[in-house]
Each structure stands twice: as C-alpha cells, then as structure tokens.
Amino acid sequence: MDKKIMIAIDGPASAGKSTVAKILAKDLGYVYCDTGAMYRALTYQALQFKIDPTDEQALVSLLKKMELSFEPSEKKQKVFVNQVEVTEAIRQPDVTNLVSVVAAHSEVRKELVKRQKKIADQGKIVMDGRDIGTAVLPHAEVKIFLVASVDERADRRYKENLSNGVNTPLDTLKQEIAERDYKDSHRTVSPLKQAEDAILVDTTGLGIEQVVQKIKDIIAEKVS
Ligand code: DC
C-alpha cells in the first residue's frame, strides 16, 4: 500500500484490538501504538509512588515527568517508562483494576492525546484505544470499532492471563470486563463510543486471522 494512511481501532476491553492492530501494522510496515499501554503505564507509576488515582493534578505532574517509549517485539510490544521496561508490570490486575479511574481525568487525557497525536504525525500508523476515531485521530482514513461478547472477551483474557502466570477466575474476569466497559463508556470525557464513520467489526466466534483479513478488506476498499 503506497498511500500513507492512519488506521484507528477502538473498542471495549479484550475485543482483540492490540493483537489485531499489531499484526496489521507488521503486515503493512506501519507503526503500532497501543494507547491503553500509556494509561496503564501512568497507573503503574501512580501505584509505585503511592499517588491517589483520584488526584488529577498529582497524576498530571507525574505524567509530565514520564518519558514513555515503545519497542516492537515478536510477542508483545515492549513498553518503557523513563527507560525502565514495564511491559509485564502494566498488565497485572492491580493496574487493570485502577486504570479506568486514571483514564477518566480530562487533564490526563489531554496530555496523553497530545503525545498520541505526535506519534501519529508521520502517518503510516495503526493506533488502538477507546477514543482514537473520535478524539485522537478524527481524520483517520480508516476507523474500526471492534466488539465481541463479554463471555468471549472474558474467555480470551482468561487464556491470556494464564499464559502470563495470572490465575483470576473466569467469573471474576467477566465481572471486571463488564465493569470496565461501563466505566469506559460512561465517563464524561471522551467516553468509549463508536465514531459515526467507524465500521463495526464483531469478532465473536472469529479467529485472529479472520479479523485481520476483514480489516484488510475494509482498508483496501477505503483506499481504492
Ligand atoms: O486497552 P487496555 O485494556 O489496555 O486499556 C486500558 C484502559 O485505558 C481502559 O480501561 C480504558 C483506558 N483507555 C482509554 O481511556 N483511552 C484509550 N485511548 C485507551 C485506553
């Protein structure tokens, strides 16, 4: 694909966004940016420094001192805060269960959205999150809204957790996912919402390759 385009992938927790976005970026030779990892990294730092996740100003000060960087890797994209790797640490349940509170602050979002726009500046980007098509890259050429049933998402998270040595019961995961969906889609600032010009892709019952192909077909249609 010669044309440099921006691809925005949004959707609820565990709908498969990062897996699919990463494969797409690799196949297209694009940069992949996982914006959820940025909110997670801030949450992780707040826990490390015992900062109250409801204290917006303290979080913003912390964020301003944080250098966030990514490094592509075969399995998961590596995430660094001030050059220290936090790839695994930001996926632990303590971070997962607090991140919605941190991500709800408007000043936190303003700062992270600014950084995300800068990363996307050069085009050739696949960015995933909750507000990419609506707030971060409203002019993205391709916008995908990826969904899947709560049961299937909990099941995927369960398997992913097990491979990372985390053993949270399936029912707990279902409850946590439903709660996070609620918080992410009911917050005042940039709630999770399908952009008007986004294409809905339901991944329930589909394998990763099938989802990737569906999105490639959508991209081909959009750029032709
Ligand atoms: O995609 P994820 O589970 O890693 O995202 C972690 C949290 O960050 C999620 O609960 C919502 C929030 N988030 C957000 O508010 N906006 C984004 N663009 C990405 C993630």
mmCIF file of C-alpha atoms and ligand atoms in Angstrom:
data_model
loop_
_atom_site.group_PDB
_atom_site.id
_atom_site.type_symbol
_atom_site.label_atom_id
_atom_site.label_comp_id
_atom_site.label_asym_id
_atom_site.label_seq_id
_atom_site.Cartn_x
_atom_site.Cartn_y
_atom_site.Cartn_z
ATOM 1 C CA MET A 1 0.000 0.000 0.000
ATOM 2 C CA ASP A 2 1.672 3.225 -1.189
ATOM 3 C CA LYS A 3 -0.671 5.726 0.375
ATOM 4 C CA LYS A 4 0.248 6.738 3.950
ATOM 5 C CA ILE A 5 -2.904 6.392 5.959
ATOM 6 C CA MET A 6 -3.952 6.418 9.611
ATOM 7 C CA ILE A 7 -5.863 3.433 10.963
ATOM 8 C CA ALA A 8 -7.827 3.899 14.194
ATOM 9 C CA ILE A 9 -9.031 0.831 16.073
ATOM 10 C CA ASP A 10 -11.339 1.343 19.035
ATOM 11 C CA GLY A 11 -13.498 -0.937 21.118
ATOM 12 C CA PRO A 12 -14.053 -2.331 24.599
ATOM 13 C CA ALA A 13 -11.527 -4.240 26.725
ATOM 14 C CA SER A 14 -10.302 -7.563 25.319
ATOM 15 C CA ALA A 15 -12.073 -7.265 21.972
ATOM 16 C CA GLY A 16 -8.736 -8.213 20.360
ATOM 17 C CA LYS A 17 -7.682 -4.688 19.386
ATOM 18 C CA SER A 18 -3.987 -4.893 20.229
ATOM 19 C CA THR A 19 -3.439 -8.373 18.776
ATOM 20 C CA VAL A 20 -5.094 -7.406 15.519
ATOM 21 C CA ALA A 21 -3.542 -3.913 15.375
ATOM 22 C CA LYS A 22 -0.081 -5.332 15.907
ATOM 23 C CA ILE A 23 -0.416 -7.868 13.084
ATOM 24 C CA LEU A 24 -1.859 -5.249 10.752
ATOM 25 C CA ALA A 25 0.983 -2.818 11.491
ATOM 26 C CA LYS A 26 3.558 -5.525 10.857
ATOM 27 C CA ASP A 27 1.957 -6.662 7.583
ATOM 28 C CA LEU A 28 1.598 -3.081 6.314
ATOM 29 C CA GLY A 29 5.008 -1.900 7.566
ATOM 30 C CA TYR A 30 3.269 0.661 9.781
ATOM 31 C CA VAL A 31 3.989 1.897 13.316
ATOM 32 C CA TYR A 32 1.760 0.409 16.001
ATOM 33 C CA CYS A 33 0.724 2.479 19.007
ATOM 34 C CA ASP A 34 -1.129 0.900 21.936
ATOM 35 C CA THR A 35 -2.659 3.895 23.733
ATOM 36 C CA GLY A 36 -4.071 1.702 26.524
ATOM 37 C CA ALA A 37 -0.466 0.949 27.484
ATOM 38 C CA MET A 38 0.079 4.678 28.050
ATOM 39 C CA TYR A 39 -2.838 4.910 30.518
ATOM 40 C CA ARG A 40 -1.625 1.689 32.127
ATOM 41 C CA ALA A 41 1.956 2.981 32.459
ATOM 42 C CA LEU A 42 0.717 6.095 34.258
ATOM 43 C CA THR A 43 -1.448 3.961 36.554
ATOM 44 C CA TYR A 44 1.529 1.744 37.306
ATOM 45 C CA GLN A 45 3.713 4.741 38.169
ATOM 46 C CA ALA A 46 0.949 6.164 40.395
ATOM 47 C CA LEU A 47 0.855 2.857 42.309
ATOM 48 C CA GLN A 48 4.655 2.851 42.603
ATOM 49 C CA PHE A 49 4.731 6.378 44.007
ATOM 50 C CA LYS A 50 1.575 5.872 46.106
ATOM 51 C CA ILE A 51 -0.264 8.653 44.303
ATOM 52 C CA ASP A 52 -4.016 8.765 44.822
ATOM 53 C CA PRO A 53 -5.598 7.799 41.449
ATOM 54 C CA THR A 54 -8.376 10.337 42.046
ATOM 55 C CA ASP A 55 -5.855 13.203 42.429
ATOM 56 C CA GLU A 56 -5.825 14.628 38.902
ATOM 57 C CA GLN A 57 -3.145 17.279 39.488
ATOM 58 C CA ALA A 58 -0.745 14.816 41.114
ATOM 59 C CA LEU A 59 -1.224 12.430 38.177
ATOM 60 C CA VAL A 60 -0.582 15.179 35.650
ATOM 61 C CA SER A 61 2.649 16.218 37.438
ATOM 62 C CA LEU A 62 3.749 12.593 37.468
ATOM 63 C CA LEU A 63 2.921 12.214 33.773
ATOM 64 C CA LYS A 64 4.894 15.331 32.809
ATOM 65 C CA LYS A 65 7.995 13.698 34.311
ATOM 66 C CA MET A 66 7.362 10.429 32.482
ATOM 67 C CA GLU A 67 9.087 9.581 29.253
ATOM 68 C CA LEU A 68 7.083 6.851 27.542
ATOM 69 C CA SER A 69 8.562 4.748 24.788
ATOM 70 C CA PHE A 70 7.729 1.616 22.832
ATOM 71 C CA GLU A 71 9.818 -1.001 21.126
ATOM 72 C CA PRO A 72 8.427 -3.526 18.666
ATOM 73 C CA SER A 73 8.977 -7.153 19.606
ATOM 74 C CA GLU A 74 7.836 -10.527 18.317
ATOM 75 C CA LYS A 75 5.353 -11.251 21.120
ATOM 76 C CA LYS A 76 4.140 -8.105 22.833
ATOM 77 C CA GLN A 77 5.197 -4.563 22.104
ATOM 78 C CA LYS A 78 7.683 -3.543 24.812
ATOM 79 C CA VAL A 79 6.780 -0.549 26.947
ATOM 80 C CA PHE A 80 9.282 1.636 28.824
ATOM 81 C CA VAL A 81 8.842 4.392 31.400
ATOM 82 C CA ASN A 82 11.949 6.564 31.738
ATOM 83 C CA GLN A 83 13.881 3.770 30.006
ATOM 84 C CA VAL A 84 12.769 1.092 32.500
ATOM 85 C CA GLU A 85 10.768 -1.765 30.981
ATOM 86 C CA VAL A 86 7.208 -2.096 32.363
ATOM 87 C CA THR A 87 5.713 -4.385 29.688
ATOM 88 C CA GLU A 88 4.592 -7.106 32.125
ATOM 89 C CA ALA A 89 4.014 -4.877 35.160
ATOM 90 C CA ILE A 90 1.337 -2.790 33.405
ATOM 91 C CA ARG A 91 -0.744 -5.928 32.649
ATOM 92 C CA GLN A 92 -1.051 -7.021 36.282
ATOM 93 C CA PRO A 93 -4.527 -6.994 37.893
ATOM 94 C CA ASP A 94 -3.715 -4.112 40.296
ATOM 95 C CA VAL A 95 -3.099 -1.841 37.294
ATOM 96 C CA THR A 96 -6.003 -3.246 35.247
ATOM 97 C CA ASN A 97 -8.473 -2.594 38.039
ATOM 98 C CA LEU A 98 -7.398 1.035 38.578
ATOM 99 C CA VAL A 99 -6.719 2.215 35.065
ATOM 100 C CA SER A 100 -10.303 3.334 34.324
ATOM 101 C CA VAL A 101 -10.139 5.763 37.261
ATOM 102 C CA VAL A 102 -6.866 7.260 35.991
ATOM 103 C CA ALA A 103 -8.118 7.424 32.383
ATOM 104 C CA ALA A 104 -11.239 9.359 33.387
ATOM 105 C CA HIS A 105 -9.351 12.609 34.210
ATOM 106 C CA SER A 106 -9.582 15.228 31.466
ATOM 107 C CA GLU A 107 -6.120 16.739 32.091
ATOM 108 C CA VAL A 108 -4.528 13.286 31.974
ATOM 109 C CA ARG A 109 -6.281 12.602 28.671
ATOM 110 C CA LYS A 110 -5.276 15.988 27.257
ATOM 111 C CA GLU A 111 -1.588 15.283 27.875
ATOM 112 C CA LEU A 112 -1.712 11.715 26.557
ATOM 113 C CA VAL A 113 -3.789 12.646 23.500
ATOM 114 C CA LYS A 114 -1.174 15.316 22.694
ATOM 115 C CA ARG A 115 1.550 12.647 22.787
ATOM 116 C CA GLN A 116 -0.557 10.234 20.729
ATOM 117 C CA LYS A 117 -1.204 12.821 18.009
ATOM 118 C CA LYS A 118 2.540 13.465 17.827
ATOM 119 C CA ILE A 119 3.280 9.740 17.398
ATOM 120 C CA ALA A 120 0.710 9.606 14.559
ATOM 121 C CA ASP A 121 2.066 12.736 12.865
ATOM 122 C CA GLN A 122 4.072 10.968 10.200
ATOM 123 C CA GLY A 123 1.077 8.849 9.028
ATOM 124 C CA LYS A 124 1.541 5.093 8.470
ATOM 125 C CA ILE A 125 0.122 4.390 11.896
ATOM 126 C CA VAL A 126 -2.172 1.790 13.425
ATOM 127 C CA MET A 127 -3.368 3.129 16.769
ATOM 128 C CA ASP A 128 -5.698 1.346 19.140
ATOM 129 C CA GLY A 129 -7.652 2.547 22.145
ATOM 130 C CA ARG A 130 -11.069 3.878 23.101
ATOM 131 C CA ASP A 131 -11.175 7.387 21.629
ATOM 132 C CA ILE A 132 -8.844 7.159 18.644
ATOM 133 C CA GLY A 133 -11.513 7.585 15.956
ATOM 134 C CA THR A 134 -13.451 10.160 17.964
ATOM 135 C CA ALA A 135 -10.776 12.320 19.655
ATOM 136 C CA VAL A 136 -7.169 11.415 18.847
ATOM 137 C CA LEU A 137 -7.324 10.878 15.066
ATOM 138 C CA PRO A 138 -10.736 12.160 13.995
ATOM 139 C CA HIS A 139 -9.410 12.417 10.412
ATOM 140 C CA ALA A 140 -8.117 8.834 10.234
ATOM 141 C CA GLU A 141 -8.836 7.334 6.821
ATOM 142 C CA VAL A 142 -9.881 4.001 8.330
ATOM 143 C CA LYS A 143 -11.785 3.647 11.599
ATOM 144 C CA ILE A 144 -12.694 0.275 13.021
ATOM 145 C CA PHE A 145 -14.855 -0.375 16.065
ATOM 146 C CA LEU A 146 -14.052 -3.876 17.296
ATOM 147 C CA VAL A 147 -16.530 -5.653 19.564
ATOM 148 C CA ALA A 148 -17.111 -9.161 20.980
ATOM 149 C CA SER A 149 -19.456 -10.618 23.575
ATOM 150 C CA VAL A 150 -18.485 -10.262 27.274
ATOM 151 C CA ASP A 151 -18.285 -14.078 27.578
ATOM 152 C CA GLU A 152 -15.858 -14.396 24.719
ATOM 153 C CA ARG A 153 -13.733 -11.469 25.883
ATOM 154 C CA ALA A 154 -13.506 -12.905 29.411
ATOM 155 C CA ASP A 155 -12.511 -16.241 27.952
ATOM 156 C CA ARG A 156 -9.741 -14.629 25.864
ATOM 157 C CA ARG A 157 -8.466 -12.629 28.849
ATOM 158 C CA TYR A 158 -8.514 -15.823 30.953
ATOM 159 C CA LYS A 159 -6.274 -17.640 28.473
ATOM 160 C CA GLU A 160 -4.014 -14.624 28.053
ATOM 161 C CA ASN A 161 -3.686 -14.314 31.844
ATOM 162 C CA LEU A 162 -2.816 -17.991 32.234
ATOM 163 C CA SER A 163 -0.024 -17.631 29.692
ATOM 164 C CA ASN A 164 1.268 -14.722 31.803
ATOM 165 C CA GLY A 165 1.042 -16.731 35.028
ATOM 166 C CA VAL A 166 -2.040 -14.855 36.320
ATOM 167 C CA ASN A 167 -4.908 -17.049 37.501
ATOM 168 C CA THR A 168 -8.067 -14.990 38.015
ATOM 169 C CA PRO A 169 -11.358 -16.975 37.962
ATOM 170 C CA LEU A 170 -13.395 -16.624 34.769
ATOM 171 C CA ASP A 171 -16.434 -15.226 36.585
ATOM 172 C CA THR A 172 -14.325 -12.514 38.192
ATOM 173 C CA LEU A 173 -12.954 -11.588 34.772
ATOM 174 C CA LYS A 174 -16.473 -11.376 33.328
ATOM 175 C CA GLN A 175 -17.489 -9.053 36.109
ATOM 176 C CA GLU A 176 -14.333 -6.920 35.752
ATOM 177 C CA ILE A 177 -14.779 -6.611 31.986
ATOM 178 C CA ALA A 178 -18.422 -5.612 32.338
ATOM 179 C CA GLU A 179 -17.463 -3.030 34.982
ATOM 180 C CA ARG A 180 -14.645 -1.611 32.861
ATOM 181 C CA ASP A 181 -16.989 -1.406 29.835
ATOM 182 C CA TYR A 182 -19.440 0.530 31.950
ATOM 183 C CA LYS A 183 -16.814 2.941 33.333
ATOM 184 C CA ASP A 184 -15.111 3.463 29.948
ATOM 185 C CA SER A 185 -18.377 4.171 28.154
ATOM 186 C CA HIS A 186 -19.999 6.322 30.856
ATOM 187 C CA ARG A 187 -17.164 8.689 31.765
ATOM 188 C CA THR A 188 -17.711 12.368 30.942
ATOM 189 C CA VAL A 189 -14.519 12.912 28.944
ATOM 190 C CA SER A 190 -14.141 11.051 25.636
ATOM 191 C CA PRO A 191 -16.213 8.009 26.564
ATOM 192 C CA LEU A 192 -15.840 4.801 24.580
ATOM 193 C CA LYS A 193 -18.178 5.340 21.660
ATOM 194 C CA GLN A 194 -18.247 4.246 18.055
ATOM 195 C CA ALA A 195 -17.321 7.145 15.748
ATOM 196 C CA GLU A 196 -20.052 7.877 13.208
ATOM 197 C CA ASP A 197 -17.755 6.966 10.342
ATOM 198 C CA ALA A 198 -16.281 3.858 12.020
ATOM 199 C CA ILE A 199 -17.017 0.382 10.722
ATOM 200 C CA LEU A 200 -18.270 -2.117 13.289
ATOM 201 C CA VAL A 201 -16.472 -5.470 13.287
ATOM 202 C CA ASP A 202 -17.868 -8.137 15.630
ATOM 203 C CA THR A 203 -15.105 -10.631 16.427
ATOM 204 C CA THR A 204 -17.295 -13.066 18.399
ATOM 205 C CA GLY A 205 -16.557 -16.536 17.056
ATOM 206 C CA LEU A 206 -13.857 -15.305 14.684
ATOM 207 C CA GLY A 207 -10.173 -16.221 14.760
ATOM 208 C CA ILE A 208 -7.471 -13.541 14.710
ATOM 209 C CA GLU A 209 -6.562 -14.160 11.065
ATOM 210 C CA GLN A 210 -10.189 -13.805 10.005
ATOM 211 C CA VAL A 211 -10.474 -10.476 11.822
ATOM 212 C CA VAL A 212 -7.211 -9.220 10.310
ATOM 213 C CA GLN A 213 -8.433 -10.187 6.832
ATOM 214 C CA LYS A 214 -11.763 -8.427 7.374
ATOM 215 C CA ILE A 215 -9.947 -5.231 8.311
ATOM 216 C CA LYS A 216 -7.541 -5.539 5.381
ATOM 217 C CA ASP A 217 -10.573 -5.800 3.081
ATOM 218 C CA ILE A 218 -12.039 -2.662 4.658
ATOM 219 C CA ILE A 219 -8.698 -0.826 4.220
ATOM 220 C CA ALA A 220 -8.449 -1.929 0.579
ATOM 221 C CA GLU A 221 -11.943 -0.672 -0.100
ATOM 222 C CA LYS A 222 -11.288 2.669 1.635
ATOM 223 C CA VAL A 223 -8.033 3.438 -0.140
ATOM 224 C CA SER A 224 -9.087 2.274 -3.594
HETATM 225 O O1 DC B 1 -6.885 -1.381 26.058
HETATM 226 P P1 DC B 1 -6.469 -1.530 27.528
HETATM 227 O O2 DC B 1 -7.271 -2.529 28.304
HETATM 228 O O3 DC B 1 -5.008 -1.752 27.684
HETATM 229 O O4 DC B 1 -6.792 -0.086 28.149
HETATM 230 C C1 DC B 1 -6.575 0.198 29.491
HETATM 231 C C2 DC B 1 -7.548 1.257 29.983
HETATM 232 O O5 DC B 1 -7.179 2.534 29.450
HETATM 233 C C3 DC B 1 -9.011 1.057 29.649
HETATM 234 O O6 DC B 1 -9.763 0.701 30.795
HETATM 235 C C4 DC B 1 -9.507 2.374 29.139
HETATM 236 C C5 DC B 1 -8.320 3.263 29.057
HETATM 237 N N1 DC B 1 -8.085 3.789 27.721
HETATM 238 C C6 DC B 1 -8.664 4.981 27.407
HETATM 239 O O7 DC B 1 -9.416 5.526 28.197
HETATM 240 N N2 DC B 1 -8.408 5.555 26.199
HETATM 241 C C7 DC B 1 -7.588 4.962 25.326
HETATM 242 N N3 DC B 1 -7.343 5.562 24.143
HETATM 243 C C8 DC B 1 -7.007 3.710 25.629
HETATM 244 C C9 DC B 1 -7.284 3.135 26.840
#
